[in-house]
Coordinates of C-alpha atoms and ligand atoms in Angstrom, one line a residue:
M1 CA -27.9 -82.7 -42.5
L2 CA -24.2 -82.4 -43.7
S3 CA -23.7 -84.1 -47.4
V4 CA -20.0 -85.3 -47.9
I5 CA -19.1 -85.6 -51.8
L6 CA -16.4 -87.8 -52.6
P7 CA -15.3 -87.9 -56.3
A8 CA -13.8 -91.3 -56.9
Y9 CA -11.6 -92.5 -60.1
N10 CA -9.8 -95.5 -59.7
E11 CA -9.8 -95.6 -55.9
Q12 CA -10.5 -99.1 -55.2
D13 CA -8.3 -99.4 -52.3
N14 CA -9.1 -96.0 -50.8
V15 CA -13.2 -95.9 -50.8
A16 CA -13.8 -98.0 -48.0
V17 CA -11.4 -96.5 -45.6
A18 CA -12.7 -93.0 -46.7
A19 CA -16.0 -94.1 -45.8
S20 CA -15.5 -95.8 -42.5
E21 CA -13.2 -92.9 -41.3
I22 CA -15.7 -90.2 -42.0
S23 CA -18.6 -91.9 -40.7
R24 CA -17.1 -92.9 -37.6
L25 CA -15.7 -89.4 -37.1
L26 CA -19.3 -87.8 -38.0
S27 CA -21.3 -90.1 -35.9
S28 CA -19.1 -89.8 -33.0
H29 CA -19.9 -85.9 -33.2
G30 CA -23.6 -86.5 -33.6
I31 CA -23.7 -85.4 -37.0
D32 CA -26.4 -86.2 -39.3
Y33 CA -24.8 -86.7 -42.6
E34 CA -24.7 -88.7 -46.1
L35 CA -21.6 -89.8 -48.0
I36 CA -22.2 -89.5 -51.7
F37 CA -19.6 -91.2 -53.6
V38 CA -19.1 -90.4 -57.2
N39 CA -17.6 -93.0 -59.7
D40 CA -16.0 -91.1 -62.4
G41 CA -15.7 -93.7 -64.8
S42 CA -13.2 -95.8 -63.0
T43 CA -11.5 -99.0 -64.7
D44 CA -10.9 -100.7 -61.5
R45 CA -13.0 -102.1 -58.7
T46 CA -14.1 -99.0 -57.2
W47 CA -17.8 -99.2 -58.3
L48 CA -18.0 -102.7 -56.9
R49 CA -16.4 -101.7 -53.6
L50 CA -19.1 -98.6 -53.9
T51 CA -22.1 -100.8 -54.3
Q52 CA -21.1 -103.3 -51.5
L53 CA -20.5 -100.2 -49.4
A54 CA -24.3 -98.7 -50.2
A55 CA -25.4 -102.2 -49.5
S56 CA -24.1 -102.1 -46.0
D57 CA -25.0 -98.7 -45.1
K58 CA -28.0 -96.5 -46.2
K59 CA -26.3 -93.4 -45.6
I60 CA -23.4 -94.2 -48.1
K61 CA -24.8 -93.2 -51.5
A62 CA -23.1 -93.9 -54.9
I63 CA -23.5 -92.6 -58.2
S64 CA -21.7 -93.7 -61.2
L65 CA -20.9 -91.7 -64.2
S66 CA -20.9 -93.5 -67.8
R67 CA -17.2 -92.8 -68.0
N68 CA -14.5 -90.5 -67.0
F69 CA -15.9 -87.1 -67.0
G70 CA -13.1 -85.6 -64.8
K71 CA -13.0 -84.4 -61.3
E72 CA -14.9 -81.3 -62.2
S73 CA -17.9 -83.0 -63.6
A74 CA -17.7 -85.5 -60.7
I75 CA -18.0 -82.9 -58.2
F76 CA -21.0 -81.2 -59.8
A77 CA -22.8 -84.7 -60.0
G78 CA -22.3 -85.1 -56.2
L79 CA -23.4 -81.5 -55.4
E80 CA -26.7 -81.6 -57.6
N81 CA -27.6 -85.0 -56.0
A82 CA -26.8 -84.0 -52.5
R83 CA -29.8 -83.0 -50.0
G84 CA -27.8 -81.9 -47.4
D85 CA -28.0 -78.4 -45.6
A86 CA -24.3 -78.0 -45.8
L87 CA -22.2 -79.8 -48.8
V88 CA -18.6 -80.8 -48.1
V89 CA -16.5 -81.8 -51.2
M90 CA -13.3 -83.5 -50.3
D91 CA -11.0 -85.9 -52.2
S92 CA -11.4 -89.8 -51.5
D93 CA -7.6 -90.5 -51.3
L94 CA -7.9 -89.1 -47.7
Q95 CA -5.4 -86.3 -48.5
H96 CA -8.0 -84.0 -47.1
P97 CA -8.1 -84.7 -43.6
P98 CA -11.5 -85.7 -42.5
E99 CA -11.1 -83.8 -38.8
V100 CA -11.4 -80.7 -40.9
I101 CA -15.0 -81.4 -41.8
I102 CA -15.8 -80.9 -38.0
E103 CA -14.3 -77.7 -38.1
M104 CA -15.9 -76.5 -41.0
Y105 CA -19.1 -77.8 -39.9
R106 CA -18.9 -75.9 -36.5
L107 CA -17.8 -72.8 -38.4
W108 CA -20.9 -73.1 -40.7
Q109 CA -23.1 -74.0 -37.8
Q110 CA -21.9 -71.4 -35.2
N111 CA -21.0 -68.2 -37.3
D112 CA -23.7 -68.4 -39.8
V113 CA -21.2 -68.6 -42.7
D114 CA -22.3 -69.7 -46.4
I115 CA -19.1 -71.0 -47.5
V116 CA -15.8 -72.3 -45.5
E117 CA -12.7 -72.8 -47.6
T118 CA -9.9 -74.5 -46.6
K119 CA -6.0 -73.3 -47.8
K120 CA -3.0 -75.7 -47.8
R121 CA -1.0 -74.8 -45.2
T122 CA 1.6 -77.2 -46.4
R123 CA 1.2 -78.8 -49.7
G124 CA 2.4 -82.7 -48.8
N125 CA 5.2 -84.2 -50.9
E126 CA 4.6 -82.4 -54.3
G127 CA 7.4 -82.3 -57.0
R128 CA 9.2 -79.1 -57.3
A129 CA 8.0 -78.6 -61.0
Y130 CA 4.5 -79.3 -59.8
K131 CA 4.8 -76.7 -57.0
L132 CA 6.2 -74.3 -59.3
F133 CA 3.5 -74.8 -62.0
A134 CA 0.9 -74.9 -59.3
K135 CA 2.2 -71.0 -58.1
L136 CA 2.5 -69.7 -61.3
F137 CA -1.0 -70.9 -62.2
Y138 CA -2.7 -69.3 -59.2
K139 CA -0.8 -66.0 -59.6
I140 CA -2.6 -65.8 -63.1
I141 CA -5.7 -66.9 -62.0
D142 CA -5.6 -64.4 -58.9
R143 CA -4.5 -61.6 -60.9
V144 CA -6.7 -61.9 -64.0
S145 CA -9.8 -63.1 -62.1
G146 CA -9.6 -60.6 -59.4
L147 CA -10.6 -63.3 -56.7
E148 CA -8.2 -64.9 -54.2
I149 CA -8.1 -68.6 -54.8
S150 CA -4.2 -68.8 -54.2
D151 CA -3.8 -72.1 -52.0
T152 CA -7.3 -73.1 -51.9
S153 CA -8.3 -76.3 -52.9
D154 CA -11.5 -78.3 -53.5
F155 CA -12.0 -79.1 -50.0
K156 CA -14.8 -76.8 -49.3
L157 CA -18.0 -76.7 -47.1
I158 CA -21.0 -75.0 -49.0
G159 CA -24.2 -74.0 -47.4
R160 CA -27.5 -74.8 -49.0
R161 CA -27.8 -70.8 -50.1
A162 CA -24.6 -71.0 -51.9
A163 CA -24.9 -74.3 -53.3
D164 CA -28.1 -73.6 -54.8
A165 CA -26.7 -70.2 -56.5
L166 CA -23.7 -72.3 -57.7
L167 CA -25.6 -75.1 -59.2
R168 CA -27.8 -72.4 -61.1
M169 CA -24.8 -71.4 -63.1
P170 CA -25.2 -72.7 -66.5
E171 CA -21.9 -73.3 -68.0
R172 CA -20.8 -76.7 -69.0
L173 CA -17.2 -76.1 -68.4
T174 CA -16.9 -75.6 -64.6
F175 CA -14.0 -74.6 -62.4
F176 CA -15.7 -75.5 -59.0
R177 CA -12.9 -73.7 -57.0
A178 CA -13.2 -70.4 -58.6
M179 CA -17.1 -70.7 -59.1
S180 CA -17.5 -71.3 -55.4
S181 CA -15.7 -68.1 -54.8
W182 CA -17.5 -66.1 -57.5
V183 CA -21.0 -66.5 -56.0
G184 CA -19.8 -64.6 -52.8
F185 CA -21.6 -65.2 -49.6
K186 CA -19.9 -65.0 -46.1
T187 CA -16.8 -67.0 -46.2
E188 CA -14.7 -68.2 -43.8
C189 CA -11.2 -70.2 -44.1
V190 CA -9.7 -72.8 -42.2
Y191 CA -6.1 -74.3 -42.8
F192 CA -4.9 -77.7 -43.2
D193 CA -1.9 -80.0 -43.8
V194 CA -2.1 -82.0 -47.1
A195 CA -1.9 -85.7 -45.8
E196 CA -0.2 -88.4 -48.0
R197 CA -2.3 -90.5 -50.4
K198 CA -3.6 -93.4 -48.6
S199 CA -2.9 -95.6 -51.6
G200 CA -2.4 -95.6 -55.4
K201 CA -1.0 -92.8 -57.3
S202 CA -2.2 -89.3 -58.2
K203 CA -4.6 -89.2 -61.0
F204 CA -3.3 -86.1 -62.8
S205 CA 0.1 -86.2 -64.9
F206 CA 1.9 -83.1 -65.7
R207 CA 0.1 -82.8 -69.2
S208 CA -3.3 -83.3 -67.7
L209 CA -2.6 -80.6 -64.9
F210 CA -1.4 -78.4 -67.8
K211 CA -4.6 -78.8 -69.6
Y212 CA -6.9 -78.6 -66.3
A213 CA -4.9 -75.0 -65.7
F214 CA -5.5 -73.9 -69.3
T215 CA -9.1 -75.1 -69.2
S216 CA -9.7 -73.6 -65.7
I217 CA -8.3 -69.9 -66.8
T218 CA -10.0 -69.8 -70.2
S219 CA -13.4 -71.0 -68.8
F220 CA -13.0 -68.6 -66.0
T221 CA -11.5 -65.3 -67.5
S222 CA -11.4 -63.8 -70.8
A223 CA -8.4 -62.0 -69.9
P224 CA -5.8 -64.1 -72.2
M225 CA -7.8 -62.7 -75.1
Q226 CA -6.9 -59.3 -74.0
L227 CA -3.3 -60.3 -74.1
V228 CA -3.9 -60.3 -78.0
T229 CA -4.9 -56.5 -78.0
M230 CA -1.8 -56.0 -75.8
A231 CA 0.3 -57.8 -78.3
G232 CA -1.3 -55.7 -81.1
V233 CA -0.5 -52.3 -79.3
I234 CA 2.8 -53.2 -78.6
T235 CA 3.6 -54.4 -82.3
F236 CA 1.7 -51.1 -83.6
I237 CA 4.3 -49.2 -81.5
I238 CA 7.2 -51.3 -82.6
A239 CA 5.9 -51.0 -86.0
I240 CA 5.9 -47.0 -86.2
I241 CA 9.3 -46.7 -84.4
F242 CA 10.6 -49.1 -87.7
G243 CA 8.5 -47.3 -90.1
I244 CA 9.9 -43.9 -89.3
N245 CA 13.5 -45.7 -89.3
T246 CA 12.8 -47.2 -92.5
L247 CA 11.6 -43.8 -94.1
Y248 CA 14.4 -41.9 -92.9
N249 CA 16.9 -44.7 -94.2
T250 CA 15.2 -44.5 -97.5
F251 CA 15.4 -40.5 -98.0
T252 CA 19.0 -40.5 -97.0
G253 CA 19.9 -43.1 -99.3
N254 CA 20.8 -45.7 -97.0
S255 CA 17.7 -48.1 -97.7
A256 CA 19.6 -51.6 -98.3
E257 CA 20.8 -51.4 -94.9
G258 CA 17.2 -51.9 -93.5
F259 CA 17.3 -55.7 -94.7
P260 CA 17.7 -57.2 -91.0
T261 CA 14.9 -55.1 -89.8
V262 CA 12.5 -56.5 -92.5
I263 CA 13.3 -60.1 -91.2
L264 CA 12.8 -59.4 -87.6
L265 CA 9.6 -57.5 -88.1
Q266 CA 8.4 -60.2 -90.1
L267 CA 9.6 -63.0 -87.3
I268 CA 7.9 -60.8 -84.8
T269 CA 4.6 -60.1 -86.3
S270 CA 4.2 -63.6 -87.5
A271 CA 4.9 -64.9 -84.2
I272 CA 2.4 -62.7 -82.4
I273 CA 0.0 -63.5 -85.0
M274 CA -0.1 -67.0 -84.3
F275 CA 0.2 -66.6 -80.8
S276 CA -3.2 -64.5 -81.1
L277 CA -4.8 -66.9 -83.5
G278 CA -4.2 -69.7 -81.1
I279 CA -5.8 -68.0 -78.0
I280 CA -8.7 -66.8 -80.1
G281 CA -9.2 -70.2 -81.6
Y282 CA -9.1 -71.8 -78.0
Y283 CA -11.9 -69.3 -76.9
L284 CA -13.9 -70.1 -80.1
S285 CA -13.3 -73.9 -79.2
K286 CA -14.8 -73.1 -75.7
I287 CA -17.7 -71.4 -77.1
Y288 CA -18.5 -74.3 -79.2
E289 CA -18.4 -76.6 -76.6
E290 CA -20.6 -74.3 -74.5
I291 CA -23.0 -73.8 -77.1
K292 CA -23.6 -77.3 -77.8
Q293 CA -25.3 -77.6 -74.3
R294 CA -24.0 -80.8 -73.5
P295 CA -24.9 -82.4 -69.9
R296 CA -21.9 -82.1 -67.6
Y297 CA -22.0 -85.5 -66.7
I298 CA -24.3 -88.6 -67.5
I299 CA -25.4 -90.9 -64.9
S300 CA -25.4 -94.5 -65.4
E301 CA -26.4 -96.0 -62.1
K302 CA -27.2 -94.7 -58.5
R303 CA -27.3 -96.1 -55.1
N304 CA -29.4 -95.1 -52.0
F305 CA -31.1 -92.3 -53.4
D306 CA -34.9 -92.0 -53.7
N307 CA -35.2 -91.8 -57.2
E308 CA -33.2 -94.9 -58.3
D309 CA -33.9 -95.1 -62.0
K310 CA -31.0 -94.7 -64.3
E311 CA -31.0 -91.3 -65.9
Ligands
UDP401 N1 -10.7 -87.7 -59.4 C1 -11.7 -87.8 -60.3 N2 -11.8 -87.7 -61.8 C2 -10.5 -87.7 -62.5 C3 -9.3 -87.4 -61.7 C4 -9.4 -87.3 -60.3 O1 -12.7 -88.0 -59.7 O2 -10.2 -87.6 -63.7 C5 -10.6 -87.5 -58.0 C6 -9.8 -88.7 -57.5 O3 -10.3 -90.0 -57.6 C7 -9.3 -87.9 -55.9 C8 -9.6 -86.5 -56.5 O4 -10.2 -86.3 -57.5 O5 -10.5 -88.4 -55.0 C9 -8.1 -85.8 -56.4 O6 -7.2 -86.7 -57.4 P1 -6.0 -87.0 -57.2 O7 -5.8 -87.4 -55.5 O8 -5.3 -87.8 -58.2 O9 -5.3 -85.4 -57.2 P2 -3.9 -85.0 -56.4 O10 -4.3 -85.1 -55.0 O11 -2.6 -85.6 -56.9 O12 -4.1 -83.4 -56.8
MG402 MG1 -4.9 -86.9 -53.9

């Protein structure tokens, strides 16, 4: 069986269209499936629509989180509640073309692969700043993590074996895209063109994306902490050069001249120290958050699951 996981945050006009398009497509190909919608604390009528859909079709399952936990948590809520042998994660705004599911499913079935990734051939109509930012973000992530996740998206098919491995990872602050690469296994890739959003607008503002990028990088790699060490080494070298210079000036009786150097050094070192403290502080806060061992999400309601008791 195939489980399709669709996180939805304020997608009242999209969920029904997504459900009917995907259902029609999968049944026309004779694939046994379940659709798992995860309502990520929507403030519009998304949950109402989902309960209606669930009431009319047993294959449509719905989970409601107790508040907006973010897309990452919604994805993991879906993964943990899915029963399929293969799990597909996709957006509920139909920007991920449903036909690609068939392509991924065939690859998984015939070639015995564990994970089928998708890469964006084109990025749809995203702003220039967004594109630049996304590119920079992935460059950094690729470089520091040693994984190739440039241009990949959350649109993925994951076989049971890989999904179980993924779900055994204990961290609270998740980064689905990178974690599903990290588990390894046999991976194939298909390409797709990002479609237009069916309705509504993107749930990510520039600010939230920046936060998302920063959280993702830091929850996945400690490389920025090494930046601090690097900065330390560089300042040390500069300090030695300036130190020798200052001593030389003192002995030759020109020491008053060194005043600008003092100011410059002050500025440079304090900047680097503050920057470094910032990075360290950020990691400390991450450790603090992880150590609290809070659940990734809290479910308030479920529809069409066997154990429907509220969690
Ligand atoms: N989403 C979510 N929780 C959030 C933000 C987004 O579940 O806090 C879902 C959203 O409903 C959609 C998917 O994540 O199904 C991608 O969001 P969106 O389309 O807004 O992002 P974009 O396509 O602009 O990157
Ligand atoms: Mg979208």
